[in-house]
């Protein structure tokens, strides 16, 4: 235990490895240790290797949820042109945190965030993804989502009901009344 490698040193080494071949680190994105999976994903996303996004997309489904989130945020921030395929993969993830992150990342670019994406997120089985969709709607018009929001008024989560009601009121819907 007294001979542990400092985290900063490991990150520097992993970034150097990723600059040579990001695929070498993909196996670490599957680690059961969240810090290891996240560090490997961030090294891949930030390595500035031309194949980094392709490596991330090819192994995205096998990566741990923590690594998927880090890959999604990092690749979309650094290589915006490589983001849409990762967003598509993230929306199909079984982990709600990854789906919510995909929605949040997509909201940063109007071309990535479609009405279909918001609509499906409003009906997601996980309430945290629904909350993320409502957060996205706070910054844009809720027109066209009135029926979806009216359904949310019947859910048992008071905060979701309140936020749906606010969105309906901003849309000028009679269902808000």
Coordinates of N, CA and C in Angstrom, one line a residue:
X1 N 0.8 -1.2 0.0 CA 0.0 0.0 0.0 C 0.9 1.3 0.0
X2 N 2.1 1.2 0.6 CA 2.9 2.3 0.6 C 3.6 2.6 -0.7
X3 N 3.5 1.8 -1.7 CA 4.1 2.0 -3.0 C 3.2 2.2 -4.1
X4 N 2.1 2.8 -3.8 CA 1.1 3.1 -4.9 C 1.6 4.2 -5.8
X5 N 1.2 4.1 -7.0 CA 1.6 5.1 -8.0 C 0.7 6.3 -7.9
X6 N 1.3 7.5 -7.9 CA 0.4 8.7 -7.8 C -0.5 8.8 -9.0
X7 N -1.8 9.2 -8.8 CA -2.8 9.3 -9.8 C -2.3 10.2 -11.0
X8 N -1.7 11.4 -10.7 CA -1.3 12.3 -11.8 C -0.3 11.6 -12.7
X9 N 0.6 10.9 -12.1 CA 1.6 10.2 -12.9 C 1.0 9.1 -13.8
X10 N 0.0 8.4 -13.3 CA -0.7 7.4 -14.1 C -1.4 8.0 -15.2
X11 N -2.0 9.2 -15.0 CA -2.7 9.9 -16.1 C -1.8 10.3 -17.2
X12 N -0.6 10.8 -16.8 CA 0.4 11.3 -17.8 C 0.8 10.1 -18.6
X13 N 1.1 8.9 -18.0 CA 1.6 7.7 -18.7 C 0.4 7.3 -19.6
X14 N -0.8 7.2 -19.1 CA -1.9 6.8 -20.0 C -2.1 7.7 -21.2
X15 N -2.0 9.0 -21.0 CA -2.1 9.9 -22.1 C -1.1 9.6 -23.2
X16 N 0.2 9.3 -22.7 CA 1.2 9.0 -23.7 C 1.0 7.7 -24.4
X17 N 0.4 6.7 -23.7 CA 0.1 5.5 -24.4 C -1.0 5.7 -25.4
X18 N -2.0 6.5 -25.0 CA -3.2 6.7 -25.9 C -2.8 7.5 -27.1
X19 N -1.8 8.4 -27.0 CA -1.3 9.1 -28.2 C -0.6 8.2 -29.2
X20 N -0.1 7.0 -28.7 CA 0.5 6.1 -29.6 C -0.6 5.2 -30.2
X21 N -1.5 4.7 -29.4 CA -2.6 3.8 -29.9 C -3.7 3.8 -28.8
X22 N -4.8 4.5 -29.0 CA -5.8 4.6 -28.0 C -6.5 3.2 -27.8
X23 N -6.4 2.3 -28.7 CA -7.1 1.0 -28.5 C -6.4 0.2 -27.4
X24 N -5.1 0.6 -27.1 CA -4.4 -0.1 -26.0 C -5.1 0.1 -24.6
X25 N -5.8 1.2 -24.5 CA -6.4 1.6 -23.2 C -7.9 1.2 -23.1
X26 N -8.4 0.7 -24.2 CA -9.9 0.4 -24.2 C -10.2 -0.7 -23.2
X27 N -9.4 -1.6 -23.0 CA -9.7 -2.7 -22.0 C -9.8 -2.1 -20.6
X28 N -9.1 -1.0 -20.3 CA -9.2 -0.4 -19.0 C -10.6 0.3 -18.8
X29 N -11.2 0.7 -19.8 CA -12.5 1.3 -19.7 C -13.6 0.4 -19.2
X30 N -13.3 -0.9 -19.2 CA -14.2 -1.9 -18.7 C -13.9 -2.3 -17.2
X31 N -13.0 -1.6 -16.6 CA -12.6 -1.9 -15.2 C -13.8 -1.7 -14.3
X32 N -13.8 -2.6 -13.3 CA -14.9 -2.5 -12.2 C -14.5 -1.4 -11.3
X33 N -13.3 -0.9 -11.3 CA -12.9 0.3 -10.5 C -13.2 1.6 -11.2
X34 N -14.2 2.3 -10.8 CA -14.7 3.5 -11.5 C -13.5 4.5 -11.8
X35 N -12.6 4.7 -10.9 CA -11.5 5.7 -11.1 C -10.6 5.2 -12.3
X36 N -10.4 3.9 -12.4 CA -9.6 3.4 -13.5 C -10.3 3.5 -14.8
X37 N -11.5 3.2 -14.8 CA -12.3 3.3 -16.1 C -12.4 4.7 -16.5
X38 N -12.7 5.6 -15.6 CA -12.8 7.0 -16.0 C -11.5 7.6 -16.5
X39 N -10.4 7.3 -15.8 CA -9.1 7.8 -16.2 C -8.7 7.3 -17.6
X40 N -8.9 6.0 -17.8 CA -8.6 5.5 -19.2 C -9.5 6.2 -20.2
X41 N -10.7 6.4 -20.0 CA -11.6 7.0 -20.9 C -11.2 8.5 -21.2
X42 N -10.8 9.2 -20.1 CA -10.4 10.6 -20.3 C -9.0 10.6 -21.1
X43 N -8.1 9.7 -20.8 CA -6.9 9.6 -21.6 C -7.1 9.4 -23.1
X44 N -8.1 8.5 -23.4 CA -8.4 8.3 -24.8 C -9.1 9.5 -25.4
X45 N -10.0 10.1 -24.7 CA -10.7 11.3 -25.2 C -9.8 12.5 -25.5
X46 N -8.7 12.6 -24.6 CA -7.9 13.8 -24.7 C -6.6 13.6 -25.4
X47 N -6.4 12.4 -26.0 CA -5.0 12.0 -26.5 C -4.7 12.7 -27.8
X48 N -5.6 13.2 -28.5 CA -5.4 13.9 -29.8 C -4.8 12.9 -30.9
X49 N -5.2 11.7 -30.8 CA -4.9 10.7 -31.8 C -6.1 10.6 -32.8
X50 N -5.8 10.5 -34.1 CA -6.8 10.5 -35.1 C -7.8 9.4 -35.0
X51 N -7.4 8.3 -34.4 CA -8.3 7.1 -34.2 C -9.0 7.0 -32.9
X52 N -8.8 8.0 -32.0 CA -9.4 8.0 -30.7 C -10.9 7.9 -30.7
X53 N -11.6 8.7 -31.5 CA -13.0 8.6 -31.6 C -13.5 7.3 -32.1
X54 N -12.8 6.8 -33.1 CA -13.2 5.5 -33.7 C -13.0 4.3 -32.7
X55 N -11.9 4.4 -31.9 CA -11.7 3.4 -30.9 C -12.7 3.5 -29.8
X56 N -13.1 4.7 -29.4 CA -14.1 4.9 -28.4 C -15.5 4.4 -28.9
X57 N -15.8 4.6 -30.1 CA -17.1 4.2 -30.6 C -17.1 2.7 -30.8
X58 N -16.1 2.1 -31.2 CA -16.0 0.6 -31.4 C -16.2 -0.1 -30.1
X59 N -15.7 0.4 -29.0 CA -15.7 -0.3 -27.7 C -16.7 0.4 -26.7
X60 N -17.5 1.3 -27.2 CA -18.4 2.1 -26.3 C -19.3 1.1 -25.5
X61 N -19.9 0.2 -26.2 CA -20.9 -0.7 -25.5 C -20.3 -1.6 -24.4
X62 N -19.0 -1.9 -24.5 CA -18.4 -2.7 -23.5 C -17.8 -1.9 -22.3
X63 N -17.7 -0.6 -22.5 CA -17.1 0.2 -21.4 C -18.1 0.3 -20.3
X64 N -17.5 0.5 -19.1 CA -18.4 0.7 -17.9 C -19.1 2.0 -18.1
X65 N -20.3 2.2 -17.4 CA -21.0 3.4 -17.5 C -20.2 4.7 -17.1
X66 N -19.3 4.6 -16.2 CA -18.5 5.7 -15.8 C -17.6 6.1 -17.0
X67 N -17.0 5.1 -17.6 CA -16.2 5.3 -18.8 C -17.0 5.8 -20.0
X68 N -18.2 5.3 -20.2 CA -19.0 5.8 -21.2 C -19.3 7.3 -21.1
X69 N -19.7 7.7 -19.9 CA -19.9 9.1 -19.6 C -18.7 9.9 -19.9
X70 N -17.5 9.5 -19.4 CA -16.3 10.3 -19.7 C -16.0 10.3 -21.2
X71 N -16.1 9.2 -21.9 CA -15.8 9.2 -23.3 C -16.8 10.1 -24.0
X72 N -18.0 10.1 -23.7 CA -19.1 10.9 -24.3 C -18.7 12.4 -24.1
X73 N -18.5 12.8 -22.9 CA -18.2 14.2 -22.6 C -16.9 14.6 -23.2
X74 N -15.9 13.8 -23.1 CA -14.6 14.2 -23.6 C -14.5 14.3 -25.2
X75 N -15.0 13.2 -25.8 CA -15.0 13.2 -27.3 C -15.8 14.3 -27.8
X76 N -17.0 14.6 -27.3 CA -17.9 15.6 -27.8 C -17.3 17.0 -27.6
X77 N -16.6 17.2 -26.5 CA -15.9 18.5 -26.2 C -14.7 18.7 -27.1
X78 N -13.9 17.7 -27.4 CA -12.7 17.9 -28.1 C -12.9 17.7 -29.6
X79 N -13.7 16.7 -30.0 CA -13.9 16.4 -31.4 C -15.4 16.4 -31.7
X80 N -16.0 17.5 -31.9 CA -17.4 17.7 -32.1 C -17.9 16.9 -33.3
X81 N -17.1 16.8 -34.3 CA -17.6 16.1 -35.5 C -17.7 14.5 -35.2
X82 N -17.1 14.0 -34.2 CA -17.2 12.6 -33.9 C -18.3 12.3 -32.8
X83 N -19.0 13.4 -32.4 CA -20.0 13.2 -31.3 C -21.3 12.5 -31.7
X84 N -21.9 12.8 -32.9 CA -23.2 12.2 -33.2 C -23.3 10.7 -33.1
X85 N -22.3 10.0 -33.6 CA -22.4 8.5 -33.4 C -22.3 8.1 -32.0
X86 N -21.5 8.8 -31.2 CA -21.4 8.4 -29.7 C -22.7 8.8 -29.0
X87 N -23.3 9.9 -29.4 CA -24.6 10.2 -28.8 C -25.6 9.1 -29.1
X88 N -25.6 8.7 -30.3 CA -26.6 7.6 -30.7 C -26.3 6.4 -29.9
X89 N -25.1 6.0 -29.7 CA -24.8 4.8 -28.9 C -25.2 5.0 -27.4
X90 N -24.9 6.2 -26.9 CA -25.3 6.5 -25.5 C -26.8 6.5 -25.3
X91 N -27.5 7.0 -26.2 CA -29.0 7.0 -26.0 C -29.6 5.5 -25.9
X92 N -28.8 4.6 -26.5 CA -29.3 3.2 -26.4 C -28.7 2.5 -25.2
X93 N -27.9 3.1 -24.3 CA -27.3 2.5 -23.2 C -28.3 2.0 -22.2
X94 N -28.0 1.0 -21.5 CA -28.9 0.5 -20.4 C -28.7 1.3 -19.1
X95 N -27.7 2.1 -19.0 CA -27.5 2.9 -17.8 C -28.2 4.3 -17.9
X96 N -29.0 4.6 -17.0 CA -29.7 5.9 -17.1 C -28.8 7.1 -17.0
X97 N -27.7 7.0 -16.2 CA -26.8 8.1 -16.1 C -26.1 8.4 -17.5
X98 N -25.9 7.4 -18.3 CA -25.3 7.6 -19.6 C -26.3 8.2 -20.5
X99 N -27.6 7.8 -20.4 CA -28.6 8.4 -21.3 C -28.9 9.9 -20.9
X100 N -28.8 10.2 -19.6 CA -29.0 11.5 -19.2 C -27.8 12.4 -19.6
X101 N -26.6 11.9 -19.5 CA -25.5 12.6 -20.0 C -25.5 12.9 -21.5
X102 N -26.0 11.9 -22.2 CA -26.2 12.1 -23.7 C -27.1 13.2 -24.0
X103 N -28.2 13.3 -23.2 CA -29.1 14.4 -23.4 C -28.5 15.8 -23.1
X104 N -27.8 15.8 -22.0 CA -27.1 17.1 -21.6 C -26.1 17.5 -22.6
X105 N -25.3 16.5 -23.1 CA -24.3 16.9 -24.1 C -24.9 17.3 -25.4
X106 N -26.0 16.6 -25.8 CA -26.6 17.0 -27.0 C -27.3 18.4 -26.9
X107 N -27.7 18.8 -25.8 CA -28.3 20.1 -25.6 C -27.3 21.3 -25.9
X108 N -26.0 21.0 -25.9 CA -25.0 22.0 -26.2 C -24.9 22.4 -27.7
X109 N -25.5 21.5 -28.5 CA -25.5 21.8 -30.0 C -26.8 21.6 -30.5
X110 N -27.5 22.6 -31.1 CA -28.8 22.4 -31.7 C -28.9 21.3 -32.7
X111 N -27.9 21.1 -33.5 CA -27.9 20.0 -34.5 C -28.0 18.6 -33.9
X112 N -27.5 18.5 -32.7 CA -27.5 17.1 -32.1 C -28.8 16.8 -31.3
X113 N -29.5 17.8 -30.9 CA -30.7 17.6 -30.1 C -31.9 17.7 -30.9
X114 N -32.5 16.6 -31.2 CA -33.8 16.6 -32.0 C -35.0 16.5 -31.1
X115 N -36.1 16.9 -31.7 CA -37.4 16.8 -30.9 C -37.7 15.4 -30.6
X116 N -37.3 14.4 -31.4 CA -37.5 13.0 -31.1 C -36.7 12.6 -29.9
X117 N -35.5 13.1 -29.8 CA -34.6 12.8 -28.7 C -35.2 13.3 -27.4
X118 N -35.7 14.5 -27.4 CA -36.3 15.0 -26.2 C -37.6 14.3 -25.8
X119 N -38.4 14.0 -26.9 CA -39.7 13.3 -26.6 C -39.5 11.9 -26.0
X120 N -38.5 11.2 -26.5 CA -38.2 9.9 -26.0 C -37.7 10.0 -24.6
X121 N -36.9 11.0 -24.3 CA -36.3 11.2 -23.0 C -37.4 11.5 -22.0
X122 N -38.4 12.2 -22.4 CA -39.6 12.6 -21.5 C -40.3 11.3 -21.1
X123 N -40.2 10.2 -21.9 CA -40.9 9.0 -21.6 C -40.0 7.9 -21.1
X124 N -38.8 8.2 -20.8 CA -37.8 7.3 -20.3 C -38.3 6.6 -19.0
X125 N -38.0 5.3 -18.9 CA -38.4 4.6 -17.6 C -37.7 5.1 -16.4
X126 N -36.6 5.8 -16.5 CA -35.8 6.3 -15.4 C -36.2 7.7 -15.2
X127 N -36.6 8.1 -14.0 CA -37.0 9.4 -13.7 C -35.9 10.5 -13.8
X128 N -34.6 10.0 -13.6 CA -33.5 11.0 -13.7 C -33.3 11.4 -15.2
X129 N -33.6 10.5 -16.1 CA -33.5 10.9 -17.5 C -34.6 11.9 -17.9
X130 N -35.8 11.6 -17.3 CA -36.9 12.6 -17.5 C -36.6 13.9 -16.9
X131 N -35.9 13.9 -15.7 CA -35.5 15.2 -15.1 C -34.5 15.9 -16.1
X132 N -33.6 15.2 -16.7 CA -32.6 15.8 -17.6 C -33.3 16.4 -18.8
X133 N -34.3 15.7 -19.3 CA -35.1 16.2 -20.4 C -35.8 17.5 -20.0
X134 N -36.4 17.6 -18.8 CA -37.1 18.8 -18.4 C -36.1 19.9 -18.2
X135 N -34.9 19.6 -17.8 CA -33.8 20.6 -17.7 C -33.5 21.2 -19.1
X136 N -33.4 20.4 -20.1 CA -33.2 20.8 -21.4 C -34.3 21.7 -21.9
X137 N -35.6 21.3 -21.5 CA -36.7 22.1 -22.0 C -36.8 23.5 -21.3
X138 N -36.1 23.7 -20.2 CA -36.1 25.0 -19.5 C -35.4 26.0 -20.4
X139 N -34.5 25.6 -21.3 CA -33.8 26.5 -22.1 C -34.3 26.6 -23.5
X140 N -35.4 26.0 -23.8 CA -36.0 26.0 -25.2 C -37.5 26.0 -25.1
X141 N -38.1 26.2 -26.1 CA -39.6 26.2 -26.2 C -40.1 24.7 -25.9
X142 N -41.2 24.7 -25.2 CA -41.9 23.4 -25.0 C -43.0 23.1 -26.0
X143 N -43.1 24.0 -26.9 CA -44.1 23.8 -28.0 C -43.9 22.5 -28.7
X144 N -45.0 21.7 -28.9 CA -44.9 20.4 -29.5 C -44.7 19.3 -28.5
X145 N -44.5 19.6 -27.2 CA -44.3 18.6 -26.2 C -45.4 18.7 -25.2
X146 N -46.5 19.4 -25.5 CA -47.6 19.6 -24.5 C -48.2 18.2 -24.1
X147 N -48.4 17.3 -25.0 CA -49.0 16.0 -24.7 C -48.1 15.2 -23.8
X148 N -46.8 15.2 -24.1 CA -45.8 14.5 -23.3 C -45.7 15.1 -21.9
X149 N -45.7 16.4 -21.8 CA -45.7 17.0 -20.5 C -46.9 16.8 -19.7
X150 N -48.1 16.8 -20.3 CA -49.3 16.5 -19.6 C -49.3 15.1 -19.0
X151 N -48.7 14.1 -19.7 CA -48.5 12.8 -19.1 C -47.7 12.8 -17.9
X152 N -46.7 13.7 -17.9 CA -45.8 13.7 -16.7 C -46.5 14.3 -15.5
X153 N -47.6 15.1 -15.7 CA -48.3 15.6 -14.6 C -49.0 14.5 -13.8
X154 N -49.1 13.3 -14.3 CA -49.7 12.2 -13.6 C -48.7 11.3 -12.9
X155 N -47.5 11.6 -13.0 CA -46.4 10.8 -12.3 C -46.4 11.1 -10.8
X156 N -45.9 10.2 -10.1 CA -45.9 10.4 -8.6 C -44.7 11.2 -8.1
X157 N -43.9 11.7 -8.9 CA -42.7 12.6 -8.5 C -43.2 14.0 -8.5
X158 N -43.2 14.6 -7.4 CA -43.7 16.0 -7.3 C -42.8 17.0 -8.0
X159 N -41.5 16.8 -8.0 CA -40.6 17.7 -8.7 C -40.8 17.6 -10.2
X160 N -41.0 16.4 -10.7 CA -41.3 16.2 -12.1 C -42.6 16.9 -12.5
X161 N -43.6 16.7 -11.7 CA -44.9 17.3 -12.0 C -44.8 18.9 -12.0
X162 N -44.1 19.4 -11.0 CA -43.9 20.9 -11.0 C -43.2 21.4 -12.2
X163 N -42.1 20.7 -12.6 CA -41.3 21.2 -13.7 C -42.1 21.0 -15.0
X164 N -42.9 20.0 -15.1 CA -43.7 19.8 -16.3 C -44.7 20.9 -16.4
X165 N -45.3 21.2 -15.3 CA -46.3 22.3 -15.2 C -45.7 23.6 -15.6
X166 N -44.5 23.9 -15.2 CA -43.8 25.1 -15.5 C -43.6 25.2 -17.1
X167 N -43.1 24.0 -17.6 CA -42.9 24.0 -19.0 C -44.2 24.2 -19.8
X168 N -45.2 23.6 -19.4 CA -46.5 23.8 -20.0 C -47.0 25.2 -20.0
X169 N -46.7 25.9 -18.8 CA -47.1 27.3 -18.7 C -46.3 28.2 -19.6
X170 N -45.0 27.9 -19.8 CA -44.2 28.6 -20.7 C -44.6 28.4 -22.1
X171 N -45.1 27.2 -22.4 CA -45.6 26.9 -23.8 C -46.9 27.6 -24.0
X172 N -47.6 28.1 -23.0 CA -48.9 28.7 -23.1 C -50.0 27.7 -23.3
X173 N -49.8 26.5 -22.8 CA -50.8 25.4 -22.9 C -52.0 25.6 -22.0
X174 N -53.1 25.2 -22.4 CA -54.3 25.1 -21.5 C -54.2 24.0 -20.5
X175 N -53.4 23.0 -20.8 CA -53.2 21.9 -19.9 C -52.5 22.3 -18.6
X176 N -51.9 23.4 -18.7 CA -51.2 24.0 -17.5 C -52.2 24.5 -16.5
X177 N -53.3 24.9 -16.9 CA -54.3 25.5 -16.1 C -55.1 24.6 -15.3

